[in-house]
């Protein structure tokens, strides 16, 4: 289907919906019409068949957000403008500018106007997606990249999580449907350039074309701008996307979501979305690379006599054995209970034992400790034995 047809056809009308219809409304309208008009339901009725085809075509375009945006944009650019009136793009007038002038922003690069000049070439350069007609120098106008940030809890980040992100980016204004003109009015064809967006200027033997000043190259003039978008035809809209954060992401890391940035102009690829992830601290856990760290408070007697302590991990608790005679500060390693690794498996849980000194004890405990002190001395324990001679 050519872009030229897009300008002529009103797909919204075909489906009997408003141009602001939601995806759901489009689907619903199509389903009903497709059922009513289906050739099986209307055998030998060429009119129904024709309508059925038209409805299918409309649905194909409108149900694909990228195609729909391209379609809307095409119709916005050319509604009542140069093409519709047939004035602006006659081959004769086109001969000059197609050779000499890069139409830039509005038209992409419509170079190389051949023998047939005029419209076909202009559109060939404008819509790069339309098949094999890729022209030298034409490049699709990719949508802008978008930066976003999110803050995750420590455990979410370690285990991986899907978070909703609310992004605000420009999309067609709902009030004026992207035309930029106040509802009830339409943009008027620029009288200076007759809607082509370019004006020709003769200089000696050569004809030059340049963007029209009057309409700034858009081909149309808005007398009564839409109050909601101030004539720009776009509005910032918030959308939600669910971002899957892989397990093990660290504070400050950035993830790239290809194609989730701003929509490209006229069907060009979308930009990318970059999400910078912040990870908040956890009361219990710390992290060194893929290893999870944990300080385990123990009593002096637990270290001396040995014990098994129930310790939290990302997935439930595990019993960690503290062998008799464990030194304070020793690190006990629990294999495979750390942060999940990208390629599968997980780091370790590193448990550092740390003596908790009781701030206050009852008389019995104090008496027992005094007895212990004596017993230690008589058994020959000297905590500072290593300092002999220092
Ligand atoms: Zn508007
Ligand atoms: Zn103009």
mmCIF file of C-alpha atoms and ligand atoms in Angstrom:
data_model
loop_
_atom_site.group_PDB
_atom_site.id
_atom_site.type_symbol
_atom_site.label_atom_id
_atom_site.label_comp_id
_atom_site.label_asym_id
_atom_site.label_seq_id
_atom_site.Cartn_x
_atom_site.Cartn_y
_atom_site.Cartn_z
ATOM 1 C CA UNK A 1 0.000 0.000 0.000
ATOM 2 C CA UNK A 2 1.433 3.359 -0.907
ATOM 3 C CA UNK A 3 1.564 6.344 1.365
ATOM 4 C CA UNK A 4 -0.487 8.132 -1.239
ATOM 5 C CA UNK A 5 -3.368 5.821 -0.488
ATOM 6 C CA UNK A 6 -3.003 6.564 3.186
ATOM 7 C CA UNK A 7 -3.753 10.181 2.548
ATOM 8 C CA UNK A 8 -6.847 9.309 0.573
ATOM 9 C CA UNK A 9 -8.211 6.706 2.917
ATOM 10 C CA UNK A 10 -9.828 7.364 6.239
ATOM 11 C CA UNK A 11 -9.275 4.182 8.188
ATOM 12 C CA UNK A 12 -11.020 5.571 11.232
ATOM 13 C CA UNK A 13 -14.131 6.225 9.228
ATOM 14 C CA UNK A 14 -13.827 2.771 7.695
ATOM 15 C CA UNK A 15 -14.053 1.254 11.185
ATOM 16 C CA UNK A 16 -16.590 3.809 12.378
ATOM 17 C CA UNK A 17 -14.446 5.037 15.237
ATOM 18 C CA UNK A 18 -12.937 8.314 16.405
ATOM 19 C CA UNK A 19 -9.334 9.015 15.561
ATOM 20 C CA UNK A 20 -8.665 9.007 19.293
ATOM 21 C CA UNK A 21 -10.001 5.456 19.650
ATOM 22 C CA UNK A 22 -8.123 3.141 21.963
ATOM 23 C CA UNK A 23 -6.554 -0.106 20.818
ATOM 24 C CA UNK A 24 -9.397 -1.899 22.519
ATOM 25 C CA UNK A 25 -12.022 0.127 20.650
ATOM 26 C CA UNK A 26 -10.277 -0.536 17.361
ATOM 27 C CA UNK A 27 -10.213 -4.250 18.039
ATOM 28 C CA UNK A 28 -13.872 -4.270 19.018
ATOM 29 C CA UNK A 29 -15.046 -2.286 16.002
ATOM 30 C CA UNK A 30 -13.021 -4.473 13.686
ATOM 31 C CA UNK A 31 -14.297 -7.727 15.154
ATOM 32 C CA UNK A 32 -17.882 -6.676 14.741
ATOM 33 C CA UNK A 33 -17.454 -5.434 11.179
ATOM 34 C CA UNK A 34 -15.357 -8.418 10.172
ATOM 35 C CA UNK A 35 -18.082 -10.718 11.419
ATOM 36 C CA UNK A 36 -20.861 -8.826 9.640
ATOM 37 C CA UNK A 37 -19.003 -8.397 6.391
ATOM 38 C CA UNK A 38 -17.250 -11.735 6.187
ATOM 39 C CA UNK A 39 -17.600 -13.287 2.710
ATOM 40 C CA UNK A 40 -18.920 -16.480 4.281
ATOM 41 C CA UNK A 41 -21.805 -14.503 5.733
ATOM 42 C CA UNK A 42 -22.418 -12.610 2.495
ATOM 43 C CA UNK A 43 -21.899 -15.067 -0.352
ATOM 44 C CA UNK A 44 -21.819 -13.446 -3.768
ATOM 45 C CA UNK A 45 -22.068 -9.896 -2.447
ATOM 46 C CA UNK A 46 -19.192 -7.952 -4.037
ATOM 47 C CA UNK A 47 -19.964 -4.829 -2.008
ATOM 48 C CA UNK A 48 -19.641 -6.658 1.275
ATOM 49 C CA UNK A 49 -16.450 -8.222 0.058
ATOM 50 C CA UNK A 50 -15.000 -4.864 -0.844
ATOM 51 C CA UNK A 51 -15.948 -3.422 2.518
ATOM 52 C CA UNK A 52 -14.498 -6.481 4.220
ATOM 53 C CA UNK A 53 -11.171 -5.864 2.495
ATOM 54 C CA UNK A 54 -11.206 -2.175 3.357
ATOM 55 C CA UNK A 55 -11.997 -2.897 6.990
ATOM 56 C CA UNK A 56 -9.209 -5.460 7.188
ATOM 57 C CA UNK A 57 -6.782 -3.005 5.689
ATOM 58 C CA UNK A 58 -7.812 -0.321 8.175
ATOM 59 C CA UNK A 59 -7.407 -2.735 11.024
ATOM 60 C CA UNK A 60 -3.972 -3.875 9.851
ATOM 61 C CA UNK A 61 -2.720 -0.317 10.005
ATOM 62 C CA UNK A 62 -4.535 0.945 13.091
ATOM 63 C CA UNK A 63 -3.893 -2.086 15.257
ATOM 64 C CA UNK A 64 -0.145 -1.693 14.887
ATOM 65 C CA UNK A 65 0.882 1.284 17.055
ATOM 66 C CA UNK A 66 3.913 2.093 14.903
ATOM 67 C CA UNK A 67 1.933 1.938 11.668
ATOM 68 C CA UNK A 68 -0.899 3.885 13.205
ATOM 69 C CA UNK A 69 1.463 6.638 14.321
ATOM 70 C CA UNK A 70 2.901 6.761 10.821
ATOM 71 C CA UNK A 71 -0.535 6.883 9.299
ATOM 72 C CA UNK A 72 -1.695 9.631 11.651
ATOM 73 C CA UNK A 73 1.445 11.601 10.988
ATOM 74 C CA UNK A 74 1.064 11.258 7.235
ATOM 75 C CA UNK A 75 -2.479 12.475 7.336
ATOM 76 C CA UNK A 76 -1.603 15.249 9.698
ATOM 77 C CA UNK A 77 1.190 16.497 7.495
ATOM 78 C CA UNK A 78 -0.841 16.385 4.341
ATOM 79 C CA UNK A 79 -4.354 17.005 5.486
ATOM 80 C CA UNK A 80 -5.691 19.708 3.191
ATOM 81 C CA UNK A 81 -2.133 20.405 2.218
ATOM 82 C CA UNK A 82 -0.092 20.114 -0.894
ATOM 83 C CA UNK A 83 -1.097 16.738 -2.078
ATOM 84 C CA UNK A 84 -4.782 16.923 -1.495
ATOM 85 C CA UNK A 85 -5.069 20.042 -3.547
ATOM 86 C CA UNK A 86 -2.801 18.735 -6.232
ATOM 87 C CA UNK A 87 -1.141 22.105 -6.576
ATOM 88 C CA UNK A 88 2.131 21.934 -4.767
ATOM 89 C CA UNK A 89 3.777 18.897 -6.144
ATOM 90 C CA UNK A 90 3.269 19.062 -9.869
ATOM 91 C CA UNK A 91 6.175 17.516 -11.730
ATOM 92 C CA UNK A 92 7.103 20.784 -13.362
ATOM 93 C CA UNK A 93 7.472 22.648 -10.125
ATOM 94 C CA UNK A 94 9.178 19.693 -8.548
ATOM 95 C CA UNK A 95 12.002 19.515 -11.049
ATOM 96 C CA UNK A 96 13.927 22.327 -9.487
ATOM 97 C CA UNK A 97 13.912 21.489 -5.864
ATOM 98 C CA UNK A 98 14.304 17.782 -6.043
ATOM 99 C CA UNK A 99 17.756 18.323 -7.471
ATOM 100 C CA UNK A 100 18.989 21.144 -5.386
ATOM 101 C CA UNK A 101 17.537 21.039 -1.983
ATOM 102 C CA UNK A 102 17.467 18.739 0.949
ATOM 103 C CA UNK A 103 14.031 19.082 2.404
ATOM 104 C CA UNK A 104 15.452 18.074 5.701
ATOM 105 C CA UNK A 105 13.175 17.904 8.636
ATOM 106 C CA UNK A 106 9.870 17.602 6.947
ATOM 107 C CA UNK A 107 10.589 15.392 4.068
ATOM 108 C CA UNK A 108 13.597 13.358 5.044
ATOM 109 C CA UNK A 109 15.976 13.355 2.156
ATOM 110 C CA UNK A 110 14.059 13.308 -1.008
ATOM 111 C CA UNK A 111 16.980 13.463 -3.332
ATOM 112 C CA UNK A 112 17.256 12.074 -6.830
ATOM 113 C CA UNK A 113 13.985 13.139 -8.355
ATOM 114 C CA UNK A 114 13.972 11.084 -11.508
ATOM 115 C CA UNK A 115 12.187 11.451 -14.779
ATOM 116 C CA UNK A 116 8.775 11.255 -13.192
ATOM 117 C CA UNK A 117 9.702 13.900 -10.681
ATOM 118 C CA UNK A 118 7.143 15.027 -8.171
ATOM 119 C CA UNK A 119 5.172 13.134 -5.669
ATOM 120 C CA UNK A 120 6.319 9.559 -6.055
ATOM 121 C CA UNK A 121 9.880 10.484 -5.379
ATOM 122 C CA UNK A 122 9.064 12.717 -2.547
ATOM 123 C CA UNK A 123 7.216 9.958 -0.785
ATOM 124 C CA UNK A 124 9.798 7.396 -1.691
ATOM 125 C CA UNK A 125 12.340 9.391 0.226
ATOM 126 C CA UNK A 126 10.004 10.260 3.010
ATOM 127 C CA UNK A 127 8.875 6.815 3.958
ATOM 128 C CA UNK A 128 11.826 4.578 4.128
ATOM 129 C CA UNK A 129 9.852 1.622 5.298
ATOM 130 C CA UNK A 130 7.883 1.389 2.098
ATOM 131 C CA UNK A 131 9.792 -1.440 0.507
ATOM 132 C CA UNK A 132 12.890 -1.394 -1.631
ATOM 133 C CA UNK A 133 12.957 2.282 -2.335
ATOM 134 C CA UNK A 134 15.714 3.107 0.097
ATOM 135 C CA UNK A 135 17.576 6.056 -1.201
ATOM 136 C CA UNK A 136 21.129 7.076 -0.728
ATOM 137 C CA UNK A 137 21.493 9.416 2.143
ATOM 138 C CA UNK A 138 18.071 8.835 3.583
ATOM 139 C CA UNK A 139 18.124 7.722 7.165
ATOM 140 C CA UNK A 140 15.229 6.884 9.404
ATOM 141 C CA UNK A 141 14.677 9.330 12.208
ATOM 142 C CA UNK A 142 15.065 7.146 15.198
ATOM 143 C CA UNK A 143 13.184 8.112 18.351
ATOM 144 C CA UNK A 144 15.093 9.673 21.214
ATOM 145 C CA UNK A 145 16.620 7.578 23.965
ATOM 146 C CA UNK A 146 14.956 7.958 27.323
ATOM 147 C CA UNK A 147 16.665 7.896 30.704
ATOM 148 C CA UNK A 148 14.852 6.718 33.800
ATOM 149 C CA UNK A 149 15.737 5.765 37.347
ATOM 150 C CA UNK A 150 14.353 3.362 39.855
ATOM 151 C CA UNK A 151 15.185 2.440 43.430
ATOM 152 C CA UNK A 152 14.953 -1.152 44.557
ATOM 153 C CA UNK A 153 15.049 -2.780 47.922
ATOM 154 C CA UNK A 154 18.215 -4.732 48.578
ATOM 155 C CA UNK A 155 16.521 -8.103 48.477
ATOM 156 C CA UNK A 156 14.477 -7.296 45.341
ATOM 157 C CA UNK A 157 17.655 -6.288 43.564
ATOM 158 C CA UNK A 158 19.421 -9.463 44.604
ATOM 159 C CA UNK A 159 16.585 -11.751 43.610
ATOM 160 C CA UNK A 160 15.382 -9.882 40.541
ATOM 161 C CA UNK A 161 12.046 -8.129 40.262
ATOM 162 C CA UNK A 162 9.633 -6.602 37.775
ATOM 163 C CA UNK A 163 8.911 -2.958 38.501
ATOM 164 C CA UNK A 164 6.455 -0.575 36.845
ATOM 165 C CA UNK A 165 8.061 2.575 35.480
ATOM 166 C CA UNK A 166 6.028 5.675 34.778
ATOM 167 C CA UNK A 167 7.438 7.526 31.821
ATOM 168 C CA UNK A 168 6.375 10.825 30.415
ATOM 169 C CA UNK A 169 7.023 11.430 26.762
ATOM 170 C CA UNK A 170 5.455 13.346 23.896
ATOM 171 C CA UNK A 171 2.588 11.722 22.049
ATOM 172 C CA UNK A 172 -0.137 13.130 19.790
ATOM 173 C CA UNK A 173 -2.399 15.635 21.528
ATOM 174 C CA UNK A 174 -5.763 14.065 22.357
ATOM 175 C CA UNK A 175 -7.643 17.332 22.054
ATOM 176 C CA UNK A 176 -6.678 18.138 18.474
ATOM 177 C CA UNK A 177 -5.569 14.643 17.473
ATOM 178 C CA UNK A 178 -2.177 15.943 16.613
ATOM 179 C CA UNK A 179 -3.236 18.629 14.154
ATOM 180 C CA UNK A 180 -2.304 21.463 16.508
ATOM 181 C CA UNK A 181 -5.472 23.339 15.562
ATOM 182 C CA UNK A 182 -8.279 24.126 17.985
ATOM 183 C CA UNK A 183 -11.043 21.510 17.693
ATOM 184 C CA UNK A 184 -13.557 22.612 15.086
ATOM 185 C CA UNK A 185 -10.910 24.434 13.093
ATOM 186 C CA UNK A 186 -8.260 23.004 10.825
ATOM 187 C CA UNK A 187 -4.876 24.166 9.776
ATOM 188 C CA UNK A 188 -5.056 26.271 6.641
ATOM 189 C CA UNK A 189 -2.907 25.623 3.610
ATOM 190 C CA UNK A 190 -0.020 28.031 3.566
ATOM 191 C CA UNK A 191 -0.753 30.617 0.850
ATOM 192 C CA UNK A 192 2.902 31.354 0.254
ATOM 193 C CA UNK A 193 4.059 27.853 -0.613
ATOM 194 C CA UNK A 194 0.655 26.368 -1.457
ATOM 195 C CA UNK A 195 1.181 23.716 1.156
ATOM 196 C CA UNK A 196 4.424 22.350 -0.186
ATOM 197 C CA UNK A 197 6.499 23.815 2.622
ATOM 198 C CA UNK A 198 9.070 25.065 0.138
ATOM 199 C CA UNK A 199 9.386 28.124 -2.000
ATOM 200 C CA UNK A 200 11.354 28.494 -5.213
ATOM 201 C CA UNK A 201 13.636 31.363 -5.886
ATOM 202 C CA UNK A 202 15.276 32.104 -9.171
ATOM 203 C CA UNK A 203 18.833 33.247 -9.253
ATOM 204 C CA UNK A 204 20.222 33.736 -12.692
ATOM 205 C CA UNK A 205 19.854 30.545 -14.655
ATOM 206 C CA UNK A 206 19.263 28.416 -11.558
ATOM 207 C CA UNK A 207 16.161 27.742 -9.585
ATOM 208 C CA UNK A 208 16.601 27.191 -5.839
ATOM 209 C CA UNK A 209 14.120 25.989 -3.335
ATOM 210 C CA UNK A 210 14.148 26.697 0.354
ATOM 211 C CA UNK A 211 11.834 26.086 3.305
ATOM 212 C CA UNK A 212 8.891 28.428 3.407
ATOM 213 C CA UNK A 213 9.293 31.093 6.095
ATOM 214 C CA UNK A 214 5.606 31.699 6.450
ATOM 215 C CA UNK A 215 4.752 28.176 7.636
ATOM 216 C CA UNK A 216 8.261 27.186 8.687
ATOM 217 C CA UNK A 217 8.226 24.407 6.160
ATOM 218 C CA UNK A 218 5.134 22.668 7.447
ATOM 219 C CA UNK A 219 2.905 23.672 4.541
ATOM 220 C CA UNK A 220 0.076 24.700 6.806
ATOM 221 C CA UNK A 221 -0.786 27.585 9.065
ATOM 222 C CA UNK A 222 -2.670 27.285 12.322
ATOM 223 C CA UNK A 223 -4.728 30.400 12.993
ATOM 224 C CA UNK A 224 -6.379 29.086 16.092
ATOM 225 C CA UNK A 225 -3.980 26.895 18.008
ATOM 226 C CA UNK A 226 -5.232 24.077 20.183
ATOM 227 C CA UNK A 227 -5.170 25.375 23.750
ATOM 228 C CA UNK A 228 -3.970 22.126 25.210
ATOM 229 C CA UNK A 229 -0.853 21.695 23.115
ATOM 230 C CA UNK A 230 -0.363 25.315 22.000
ATOM 231 C CA UNK A 231 -0.332 24.223 18.399
ATOM 232 C CA UNK A 232 2.471 21.719 18.697
ATOM 233 C CA UNK A 233 0.139 18.766 18.186
ATOM 234 C CA UNK A 234 1.896 16.828 20.914
ATOM 235 C CA UNK A 235 1.346 16.413 24.613
ATOM 236 C CA UNK A 236 3.410 14.779 27.262
ATOM 237 C CA UNK A 237 1.715 11.628 28.250
ATOM 238 C CA UNK A 238 2.568 9.213 30.990
ATOM 239 C CA UNK A 239 2.815 5.570 30.166
ATOM 240 C CA UNK A 240 3.639 2.647 32.346
ATOM 241 C CA UNK A 241 5.996 -0.053 31.338
ATOM 242 C CA UNK A 242 6.929 -3.052 33.369
ATOM 243 C CA UNK A 243 10.658 -3.469 33.531
ATOM 244 C CA UNK A 244 12.126 -6.807 34.397
ATOM 245 C CA UNK A 245 15.229 -6.259 36.503
ATOM 246 C CA UNK A 246 17.517 -9.281 36.358
ATOM 247 C CA UNK A 247 18.670 -10.865 39.632
ATOM 248 C CA UNK A 248 21.895 -9.631 41.086
ATOM 249 C CA UNK A 249 21.799 -6.056 39.800
ATOM 250 C CA UNK A 250 24.084 -3.759 41.792
ATOM 251 C CA UNK A 251 23.573 -0.175 42.901
ATOM 252 C CA UNK A 252 24.326 2.267 40.087
ATOM 253 C CA UNK A 253 24.037 -0.245 37.244
ATOM 254 C CA UNK A 254 22.168 0.768 34.140
ATOM 255 C CA UNK A 255 19.994 -1.471 32.049
ATOM 256 C CA UNK A 256 19.039 -0.888 28.455
ATOM 257 C CA UNK A 257 15.636 -1.742 27.056
ATOM 258 C CA UNK A 258 15.909 -1.656 23.302
ATOM 259 C CA UNK A 259 13.023 0.064 21.528
ATOM 260 C CA UNK A 260 11.343 1.343 24.709
ATOM 261 C CA UNK A 261 12.374 4.965 24.238
ATOM 262 C CA UNK A 262 10.437 7.596 22.359
ATOM 263 C CA UNK A 263 8.609 6.551 19.219
ATOM 264 C CA UNK A 264 10.434 7.291 15.993
ATOM 265 C CA UNK A 265 9.001 9.791 13.576
ATOM 266 C CA UNK A 266 6.842 8.318 10.890
ATOM 267 C CA UNK A 267 7.499 4.716 11.742
ATOM 268 C CA UNK A 268 11.245 4.994 12.266
ATOM 269 C CA UNK A 269 12.606 2.778 15.038
ATOM 270 C CA UNK A 270 11.999 3.838 18.613
ATOM 271 C CA UNK A 271 14.845 4.946 20.819
ATOM 272 C CA UNK A 272 16.060 2.907 23.759
ATOM 273 C CA UNK A 273 15.178 3.204 27.389
ATOM 274 C CA UNK A 274 18.023 3.294 29.899
ATOM 275 C CA UNK A 275 17.149 2.619 33.495
ATOM 276 C CA UNK A 276 19.640 3.454 36.211
ATOM 277 C CA UNK A 277 19.018 1.251 39.203
ATOM 278 C CA UNK A 278 19.621 2.374 42.758
ATOM 279 C CA UNK A 279 19.661 -0.233 45.459
ATOM 280 C CA UNK A 280 18.831 0.677 49.031
ATOM 281 C CA UNK A 281 20.719 -0.682 52.033
ATOM 282 C CA UNK A 282 19.517 -3.667 53.968
ATOM 283 C CA UNK A 283 19.425 -3.941 57.748
ATOM 284 C CA UNK A 284 20.902 -7.431 57.722
ATOM 285 C CA UNK A 285 22.707 -8.065 54.460
ATOM 286 C CA UNK A 286 25.589 -6.468 52.678
ATOM 287 C CA UNK A 287 27.100 -7.410 49.360
ATOM 288 C CA UNK A 288 30.516 -7.970 47.832
ATOM 289 C CA UNK A 289 30.079 -8.819 44.168
ATOM 290 C CA UNK A 290 27.993 -11.979 44.062
ATOM 291 C CA UNK A 291 28.633 -12.774 47.705
ATOM 292 C CA UNK A 292 26.143 -11.807 50.333
ATOM 293 C CA UNK A 293 27.637 -10.689 53.632
ATOM 294 C CA UNK A 294 26.160 -10.886 57.065
ATOM 295 C CA UNK A 295 27.443 -10.082 60.569
ATOM 296 C CA UNK A 296 26.345 -12.773 62.990
ATOM 297 C CA UNK A 297 26.183 -11.675 66.645
ATOM 298 C CA UNK A 298 27.258 -14.495 68.974
ATOM 299 C CA UNK A 299 28.074 -14.762 72.638
ATOM 300 C CA UNK A 300 31.560 -15.526 73.903
ATOM 301 C CA UNK A 301 30.445 -18.891 75.187
ATOM 302 C CA UNK A 302 28.900 -19.800 71.840
ATOM 303 C CA UNK A 303 32.254 -19.177 70.173
ATOM 304 C CA UNK A 304 34.132 -21.190 72.771
ATOM 305 C CA UNK A 305 31.772 -24.104 73.012
ATOM 306 C CA UNK A 306 30.497 -24.095 69.440
ATOM 307 C CA UNK A 307 26.877 -23.985 68.326
ATOM 308 C CA UNK A 308 24.581 -24.002 65.296
ATOM 309 C CA UNK A 309 22.822 -20.720 64.559
ATOM 310 C CA UNK A 310 19.832 -20.183 62.295
ATOM 311 C CA UNK A 311 20.792 -17.454 59.819
ATOM 312 C CA UNK A 312 18.570 -15.630 57.289
ATOM 313 C CA UNK A 313 19.325 -15.907 53.556
ATOM 314 C CA UNK A 314 17.527 -14.528 50.493
ATOM 315 C CA UNK A 315 15.490 -17.726 50.457
ATOM 316 C CA UNK A 316 14.612 -18.776 53.979
ATOM 317 C CA UNK A 317 16.971 -19.574 56.816
ATOM 318 C CA UNK A 318 19.894 -21.958 57.038
ATOM 319 C CA UNK A 319 21.655 -23.488 60.031
ATOM 320 C CA UNK A 320 25.261 -22.279 60.240
ATOM 321 C CA UNK A 321 27.613 -24.334 62.323
ATOM 322 C CA UNK A 322 30.009 -22.376 64.536
ATOM 323 C CA UNK A 323 32.755 -24.845 65.445
ATOM 324 C CA UNK A 324 34.050 -24.934 69.078
ATOM 325 C CA UNK A 325 36.908 -22.482 69.571
ATOM 326 C CA UNK A 326 35.922 -20.162 66.710
ATOM 327 C CA UNK A 327 37.762 -16.832 66.851
ATOM 328 C CA UNK A 328 35.782 -13.624 66.881
ATOM 329 C CA UNK A 329 35.665 -12.093 63.401
ATOM 330 C CA UNK A 330 36.055 -15.372 61.579
ATOM 331 C CA UNK A 331 34.160 -15.660 58.306
ATOM 332 C CA UNK A 332 32.047 -18.756 57.801
ATOM 333 C CA UNK A 333 31.154 -19.481 54.200
ATOM 334 C CA UNK A 334 27.790 -20.909 53.158
ATOM 335 C CA UNK A 335 28.205 -21.945 49.533
ATOM 336 C CA UNK A 336 25.617 -21.023 46.939
ATOM 337 C CA UNK A 337 23.434 -18.907 49.211
ATOM 338 C CA UNK A 338 24.618 -15.537 47.908
ATOM 339 C CA UNK A 339 23.374 -13.351 45.066
ATOM 340 C CA UNK A 340 22.189 -15.128 41.886
ATOM 341 C CA UNK A 341 24.735 -14.891 39.096
ATOM 342 C CA UNK A 342 23.916 -13.842 35.580
ATOM 343 C CA UNK A 343 24.904 -17.130 34.005
ATOM 344 C CA UNK A 344 23.175 -19.265 36.664
ATOM 345 C CA UNK A 345 24.268 -20.372 40.101
ATOM 346 C CA UNK A 346 24.873 -17.957 42.931
ATOM 347 C CA UNK A 347 27.618 -16.478 45.049
ATOM 348 C CA UNK A 348 28.198 -17.477 48.664
ATOM 349 C CA UNK A 349 26.870 -16.203 51.937
ATOM 350 C CA UNK A 350 29.747 -14.937 54.069
ATOM 351 C CA UNK A 351 28.895 -14.964 57.739
ATOM 352 C CA UNK A 352 31.201 -12.964 60.005
ATOM 353 C CA UNK A 353 30.906 -13.922 63.660
ATOM 354 C CA UNK A 354 30.985 -11.049 66.060
ATOM 355 C CA UNK A 355 30.932 -11.323 69.834
ATOM 356 C CA UNK A 356 28.143 -9.416 71.467
ATOM 357 C CA UNK A 357 29.216 -8.226 74.906
ATOM 358 C CA UNK A 358 26.346 -8.106 77.373
ATOM 359 C CA UNK A 359 26.015 -4.589 78.787
ATOM 360 C CA UNK A 360 24.579 -5.894 82.038
ATOM 361 C CA UNK A 361 24.295 -9.315 83.690
ATOM 362 C CA UNK A 362 22.538 -10.606 86.782
ATOM 363 C CA UNK A 363 24.441 -11.646 89.905
ATOM 364 C CA UNK A 364 24.446 -15.325 89.041
ATOM 365 C CA UNK A 365 25.965 -14.689 85.600
ATOM 366 C CA UNK A 366 28.574 -12.330 87.074
ATOM 367 C CA UNK A 367 29.516 -14.906 89.675
ATOM 368 C CA UNK A 368 29.797 -17.571 86.988
ATOM 369 C CA UNK A 369 32.038 -15.316 84.884
ATOM 370 C CA UNK A 370 34.319 -14.636 87.855
ATOM 371 C CA UNK A 371 34.615 -18.354 88.392
ATOM 372 C CA UNK A 372 35.354 -18.756 84.682
ATOM 373 C CA UNK A 373 38.090 -16.129 84.873
ATOM 374 C CA UNK A 374 39.815 -17.999 87.673
ATOM 375 C CA UNK A 375 39.435 -21.285 85.857
ATOM 376 C CA UNK A 376 40.923 -19.827 82.661
ATOM 377 C CA UNK A 377 43.925 -18.486 84.549
ATOM 378 C CA UNK A 378 44.568 -21.764 86.279
ATOM 379 C CA UNK A 379 44.233 -23.675 83.014
ATOM 380 C CA UNK A 380 46.978 -21.449 81.587
ATOM 381 C CA UNK A 381 44.943 -19.253 79.178
ATOM 382 C CA UNK A 382 46.547 -15.863 78.645
ATOM 383 C CA UNK A 383 44.787 -13.734 76.012
ATOM 384 C CA UNK A 384 47.935 -11.616 75.600
ATOM 385 C CA UNK A 385 50.443 -14.444 75.530
ATOM 386 C CA UNK A 386 51.569 -13.329 72.078
ATOM 387 C CA UNK A 387 52.756 -10.020 73.530
ATOM 388 C CA UNK A 388 55.550 -11.569 75.558
ATOM 389 C CA UNK A 389 58.515 -9.200 75.349
ATOM 390 C CA UNK A 390 56.533 -6.371 73.702
HETATM 391 ZN ZN1 LIG B 1 -3.681 19.924 20.673
HETATM 392 ZN ZN1 LIG B 2 4.459 27.942 3.515
#
